[in-house]
Amino acid sequence: MNNSIIKNDKKIAFAIALKYNQLKRESLENLEVKQFVNYLFKFKWKKEAPENISAAVVEIMQAKAEHIVTYLSNDAVVESKHKNLSDYKDLFRQEVAK
């Protein structure tokens, strides 16, 4: 099944919302919907999309927090390769003038 068909299906959107809220409530309180959707489409279904809506819903509901954290960690490393140190200046403590 085509990823664009899956993305626009209301049943898939409902399953994503249910699982997202469960993950957020139980273990990943800072998870954003976009991160969860990216995990599904850019990682889990990157090479092979589910055969049908039922298979997609099953895969969504079986998503595990530890797999999402691994994906997000790897994604952060890849994204950091395209940034400069100055992009992280807000993380560094400023010296207070005396």
mmCIF file of C-alpha atoms in Angstrom:
data_model
loop_
_atom_site.group_PDB
_atom_site.id
_atom_site.type_symbol
_atom_site.label_atom_id
_atom_site.label_comp_id
_atom_site.label_asym_id
_atom_site.label_seq_id
_atom_site.Cartn_x
_atom_site.Cartn_y
_atom_site.Cartn_z
ATOM 1 C CA MET A 1 0.000 0.000 0.000
ATOM 2 C CA ASN A 2 1.218 3.500 -0.826
ATOM 3 C CA ASN A 3 2.447 5.705 2.068
ATOM 4 C CA SER A 4 0.459 8.696 0.781
ATOM 5 C CA ILE A 5 -2.755 6.650 0.919
ATOM 6 C CA ILE A 6 -1.937 5.570 4.468
ATOM 7 C CA LYS A 7 -1.145 9.151 5.543
ATOM 8 C CA ASN A 8 -4.551 10.387 4.423
ATOM 9 C CA ASP A 9 -6.667 7.594 5.879
ATOM 10 C CA LYS A 10 -8.908 8.573 8.817
ATOM 11 C CA LYS A 11 -8.598 5.153 10.463
ATOM 12 C CA ILE A 12 -4.815 5.460 10.419
ATOM 13 C CA ALA A 13 -5.016 8.984 11.833
ATOM 14 C CA PHE A 14 -7.253 7.699 14.631
ATOM 15 C CA ALA A 15 -4.879 4.812 15.436
ATOM 16 C CA ILE A 16 -1.934 7.229 15.463
ATOM 17 C CA ALA A 17 -3.804 9.547 17.839
ATOM 18 C CA LEU A 18 -4.682 6.676 20.181
ATOM 19 C CA LYS A 19 -1.160 5.257 20.313
ATOM 20 C CA TYR A 20 0.423 8.707 20.557
ATOM 21 C CA ASN A 21 -1.726 9.574 23.572
ATOM 22 C CA GLN A 22 -0.918 6.231 25.199
ATOM 23 C CA LEU A 23 2.827 6.730 24.697
ATOM 24 C CA LYS A 24 2.644 10.286 25.968
ATOM 25 C CA ARG A 25 0.653 9.258 29.048
ATOM 26 C CA GLU A 26 2.696 6.163 29.928
ATOM 27 C CA SER A 27 6.315 6.885 29.066
ATOM 28 C CA LEU A 28 7.175 9.655 26.592
ATOM 29 C CA GLU A 29 5.518 12.773 27.980
ATOM 30 C CA ASN A 30 7.575 15.106 25.750
ATOM 31 C CA LEU A 31 6.885 13.198 22.528
ATOM 32 C CA GLU A 32 5.376 15.295 19.744
ATOM 33 C CA VAL A 33 2.892 13.923 17.213
ATOM 34 C CA LYS A 34 5.242 14.870 14.368
ATOM 35 C CA GLN A 35 8.019 12.782 15.941
ATOM 36 C CA PHE A 36 5.757 9.747 16.212
ATOM 37 C CA VAL A 37 4.503 10.143 12.634
ATOM 38 C CA ASN A 38 8.085 10.543 11.393
ATOM 39 C CA TYR A 39 9.055 7.366 13.253
ATOM 40 C CA LEU A 40 6.309 5.476 11.431
ATOM 41 C CA PHE A 41 6.797 6.857 7.922
ATOM 42 C CA LYS A 42 10.530 7.609 7.827
ATOM 43 C CA PHE A 43 11.726 4.578 9.777
ATOM 44 C CA LYS A 44 9.229 1.782 10.327
ATOM 45 C CA TRP A 45 7.626 2.017 6.879
ATOM 46 C CA LYS A 46 10.552 3.507 4.966
ATOM 47 C CA LYS A 47 11.393 0.371 2.998
ATOM 48 C CA GLU A 48 8.041 -1.363 3.026
ATOM 49 C CA ALA A 49 4.634 0.109 3.753
ATOM 50 C CA PRO A 50 1.967 -2.087 5.344
ATOM 51 C CA GLU A 51 -0.089 -4.157 2.917
ATOM 52 C CA ASN A 52 -3.424 -2.750 4.069
ATOM 53 C CA ILE A 53 -5.108 -0.532 6.647
ATOM 54 C CA SER A 54 -5.482 -3.368 9.158
ATOM 55 C CA ALA A 55 -1.770 -4.171 9.027
ATOM 56 C CA ALA A 56 -0.933 -0.488 9.462
ATOM 57 C CA VAL A 57 -3.168 -0.200 12.526
ATOM 58 C CA VAL A 58 -1.597 -3.316 14.063
ATOM 59 C CA GLU A 59 1.911 -1.917 13.506
ATOM 60 C CA ILE A 60 0.931 1.450 14.978
ATOM 61 C CA MET A 61 -0.541 -0.133 18.089
ATOM 62 C CA GLN A 62 2.539 -2.356 18.523
ATOM 63 C CA ALA A 63 4.967 0.588 18.456
ATOM 64 C CA LYS A 64 7.249 0.511 21.495
ATOM 65 C CA ALA A 65 8.616 3.513 23.351
ATOM 66 C CA GLU A 66 12.177 2.169 23.304
ATOM 67 C CA HIS A 67 12.123 1.871 19.492
ATOM 68 C CA ILE A 68 10.869 5.442 19.169
ATOM 69 C CA VAL A 69 13.587 6.704 21.528
ATOM 70 C CA THR A 70 16.228 4.869 19.486
ATOM 71 C CA TYR A 71 14.878 6.408 16.276
ATOM 72 C CA LEU A 72 14.793 9.906 17.805
ATOM 73 C CA SER A 73 18.357 9.526 19.114
ATOM 74 C CA ASN A 74 19.656 8.448 15.720
ATOM 75 C CA ASP A 75 17.706 11.215 14.009
ATOM 76 C CA ALA A 76 19.220 13.812 16.354
ATOM 77 C CA VAL A 77 22.738 12.604 15.541
ATOM 78 C CA VAL A 78 22.072 12.783 11.797
ATOM 79 C CA GLU A 79 20.501 16.247 12.084
ATOM 80 C CA SER A 80 23.416 17.532 14.167
ATOM 81 C CA LYS A 81 25.795 16.836 11.281
ATOM 82 C CA HIS A 82 24.149 19.664 9.350
ATOM 83 C CA LYS A 83 24.496 22.263 12.103
ATOM 84 C CA ASN A 84 27.221 24.556 13.364
ATOM 85 C CA LEU A 85 28.331 25.012 16.943
ATOM 86 C CA SER A 86 26.711 28.461 16.910
ATOM 87 C CA ASP A 87 23.323 26.780 16.454
ATOM 88 C CA TYR A 88 23.689 25.513 20.019
ATOM 89 C CA LYS A 89 24.675 28.808 21.645
ATOM 90 C CA ASP A 90 21.475 28.870 23.707
ATOM 91 C CA LEU A 91 22.732 25.743 25.499
ATOM 92 C CA PHE A 92 25.921 27.389 26.702
ATOM 93 C CA ARG A 93 25.971 29.408 29.883
ATOM 94 C CA GLN A 94 26.748 33.087 29.416
ATOM 95 C CA GLU A 95 29.400 34.630 31.680
ATOM 96 C CA VAL A 96 27.902 37.263 33.940
ATOM 97 C CA ALA A 97 29.698 40.623 33.685
ATOM 98 C CA LYS A 98 31.075 41.803 37.034
#
